[in-house]
Coordinates of C-alpha atoms in Angstrom, one line a residue:
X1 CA -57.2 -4.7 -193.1
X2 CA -54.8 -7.7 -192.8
X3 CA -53.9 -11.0 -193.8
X4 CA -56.0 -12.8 -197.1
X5 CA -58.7 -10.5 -196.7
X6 CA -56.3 -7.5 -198.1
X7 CA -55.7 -9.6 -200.6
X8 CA -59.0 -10.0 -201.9
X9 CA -59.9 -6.7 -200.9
X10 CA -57.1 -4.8 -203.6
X11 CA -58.1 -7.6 -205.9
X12 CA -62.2 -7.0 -205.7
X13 CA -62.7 -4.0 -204.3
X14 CA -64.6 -3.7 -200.5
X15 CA -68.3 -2.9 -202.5
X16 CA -67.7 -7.0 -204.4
X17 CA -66.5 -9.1 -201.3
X18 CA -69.2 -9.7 -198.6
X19 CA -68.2 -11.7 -195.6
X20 CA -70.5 -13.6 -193.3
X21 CA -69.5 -15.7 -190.6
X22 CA -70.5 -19.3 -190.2
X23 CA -71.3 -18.6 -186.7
X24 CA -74.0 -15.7 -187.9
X25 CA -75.5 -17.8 -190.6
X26 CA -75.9 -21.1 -187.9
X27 CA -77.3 -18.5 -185.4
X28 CA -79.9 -16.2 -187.5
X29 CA -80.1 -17.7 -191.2
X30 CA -83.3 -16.3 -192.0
X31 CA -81.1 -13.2 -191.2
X32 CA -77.6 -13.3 -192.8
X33 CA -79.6 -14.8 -195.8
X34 CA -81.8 -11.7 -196.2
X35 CA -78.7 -9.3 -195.8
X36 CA -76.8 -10.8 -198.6
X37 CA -80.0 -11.0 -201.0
X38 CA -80.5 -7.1 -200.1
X39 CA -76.3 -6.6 -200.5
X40 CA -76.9 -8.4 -204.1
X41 CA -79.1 -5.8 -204.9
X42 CA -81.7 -8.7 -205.3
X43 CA -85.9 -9.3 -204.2
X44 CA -86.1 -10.5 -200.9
X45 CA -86.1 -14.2 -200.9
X46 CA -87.8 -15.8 -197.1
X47 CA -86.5 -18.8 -196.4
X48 CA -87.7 -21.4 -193.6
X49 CA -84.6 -22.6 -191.8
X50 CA -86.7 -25.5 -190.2
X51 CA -88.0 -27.1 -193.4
X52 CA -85.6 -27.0 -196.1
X53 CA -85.1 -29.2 -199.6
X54 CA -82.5 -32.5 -198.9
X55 CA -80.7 -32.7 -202.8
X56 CA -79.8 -36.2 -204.0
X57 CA -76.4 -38.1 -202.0
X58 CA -72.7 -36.7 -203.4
X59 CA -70.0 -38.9 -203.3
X60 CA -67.7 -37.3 -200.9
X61 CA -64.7 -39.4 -201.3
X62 CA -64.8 -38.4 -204.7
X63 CA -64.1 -34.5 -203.4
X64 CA -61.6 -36.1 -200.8
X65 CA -63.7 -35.0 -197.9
X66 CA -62.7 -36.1 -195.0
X67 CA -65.7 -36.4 -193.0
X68 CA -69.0 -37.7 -193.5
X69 CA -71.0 -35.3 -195.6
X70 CA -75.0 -35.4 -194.4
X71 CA -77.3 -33.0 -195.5
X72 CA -80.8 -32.1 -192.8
X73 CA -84.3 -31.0 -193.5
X74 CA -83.6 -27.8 -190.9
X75 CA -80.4 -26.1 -190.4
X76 CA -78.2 -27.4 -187.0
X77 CA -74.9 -26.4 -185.8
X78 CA -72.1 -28.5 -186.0
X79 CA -70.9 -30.3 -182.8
X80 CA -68.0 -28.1 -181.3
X81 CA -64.8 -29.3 -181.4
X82 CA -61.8 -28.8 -178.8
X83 CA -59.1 -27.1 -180.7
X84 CA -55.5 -28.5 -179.3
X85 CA -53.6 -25.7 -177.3
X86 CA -50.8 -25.6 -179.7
X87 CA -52.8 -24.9 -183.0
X88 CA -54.8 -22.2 -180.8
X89 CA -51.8 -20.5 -180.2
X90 CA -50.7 -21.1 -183.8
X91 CA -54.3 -19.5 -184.8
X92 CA -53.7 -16.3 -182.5
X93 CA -49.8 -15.7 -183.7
X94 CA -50.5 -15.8 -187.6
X95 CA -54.1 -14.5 -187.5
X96 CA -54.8 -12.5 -184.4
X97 CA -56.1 -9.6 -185.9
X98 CA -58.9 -12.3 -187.1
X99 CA -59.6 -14.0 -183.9
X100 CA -59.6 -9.9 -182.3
X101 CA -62.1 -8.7 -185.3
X102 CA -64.5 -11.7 -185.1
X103 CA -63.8 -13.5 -181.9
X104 CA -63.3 -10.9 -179.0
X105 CA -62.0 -12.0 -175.5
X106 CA -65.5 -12.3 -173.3
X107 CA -65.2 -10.4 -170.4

């Protein structure tokens, strides 16, 4: 184990830090949401990715967000963004044993 994760790790113990990727929980919600409710030790919970509650409007500039903050009746990925060369290269010096663990090279 490397990096923040460690960190947290010593601090909390493997059996109180759960990690689920963003990617997992856009790809299979229904999923990664019934893993975590059985890792909490709690009932099973089914939830409908394609029909779920819109809350009221936050005030995002008042959390200094810096993009537009919309909320959707179903759950959509986020458009992809290009990620500059030289902050990928940043990303895979200071944490490549991330991008290895949770982003392997396709072959």
């Amino acid at each position: 184990m490397r990096g923040f994760l460690r960190g947290w790790y010593q601090d909390c113990g493997k059996q109180r830090l759960y990690v689920l990727r963003f990617e997992d929980m856009m790809a299979r919600p229904a999923e990664c949401m019934a893993h975590l409710y059985a890792w909490l030790g709690l009932a099973p919970f089914p939830i409908d990715p394609g029909k779920l509650r819109v809350g009221l409007r936050e005030s995002d500039s008042h959390y200094r967000m810096k993009y537009t903050h919309r909320q959707f009746s179903s759950i959509r990925a986020p458009q992809q963004h290009v990620i500059p060369p030289r902050i990928q290269q940043y990303l895979e010096n200071a944490c490549g044993w991330f991008c290895d663990m949770y982003y392997p090279a396709k072959t």
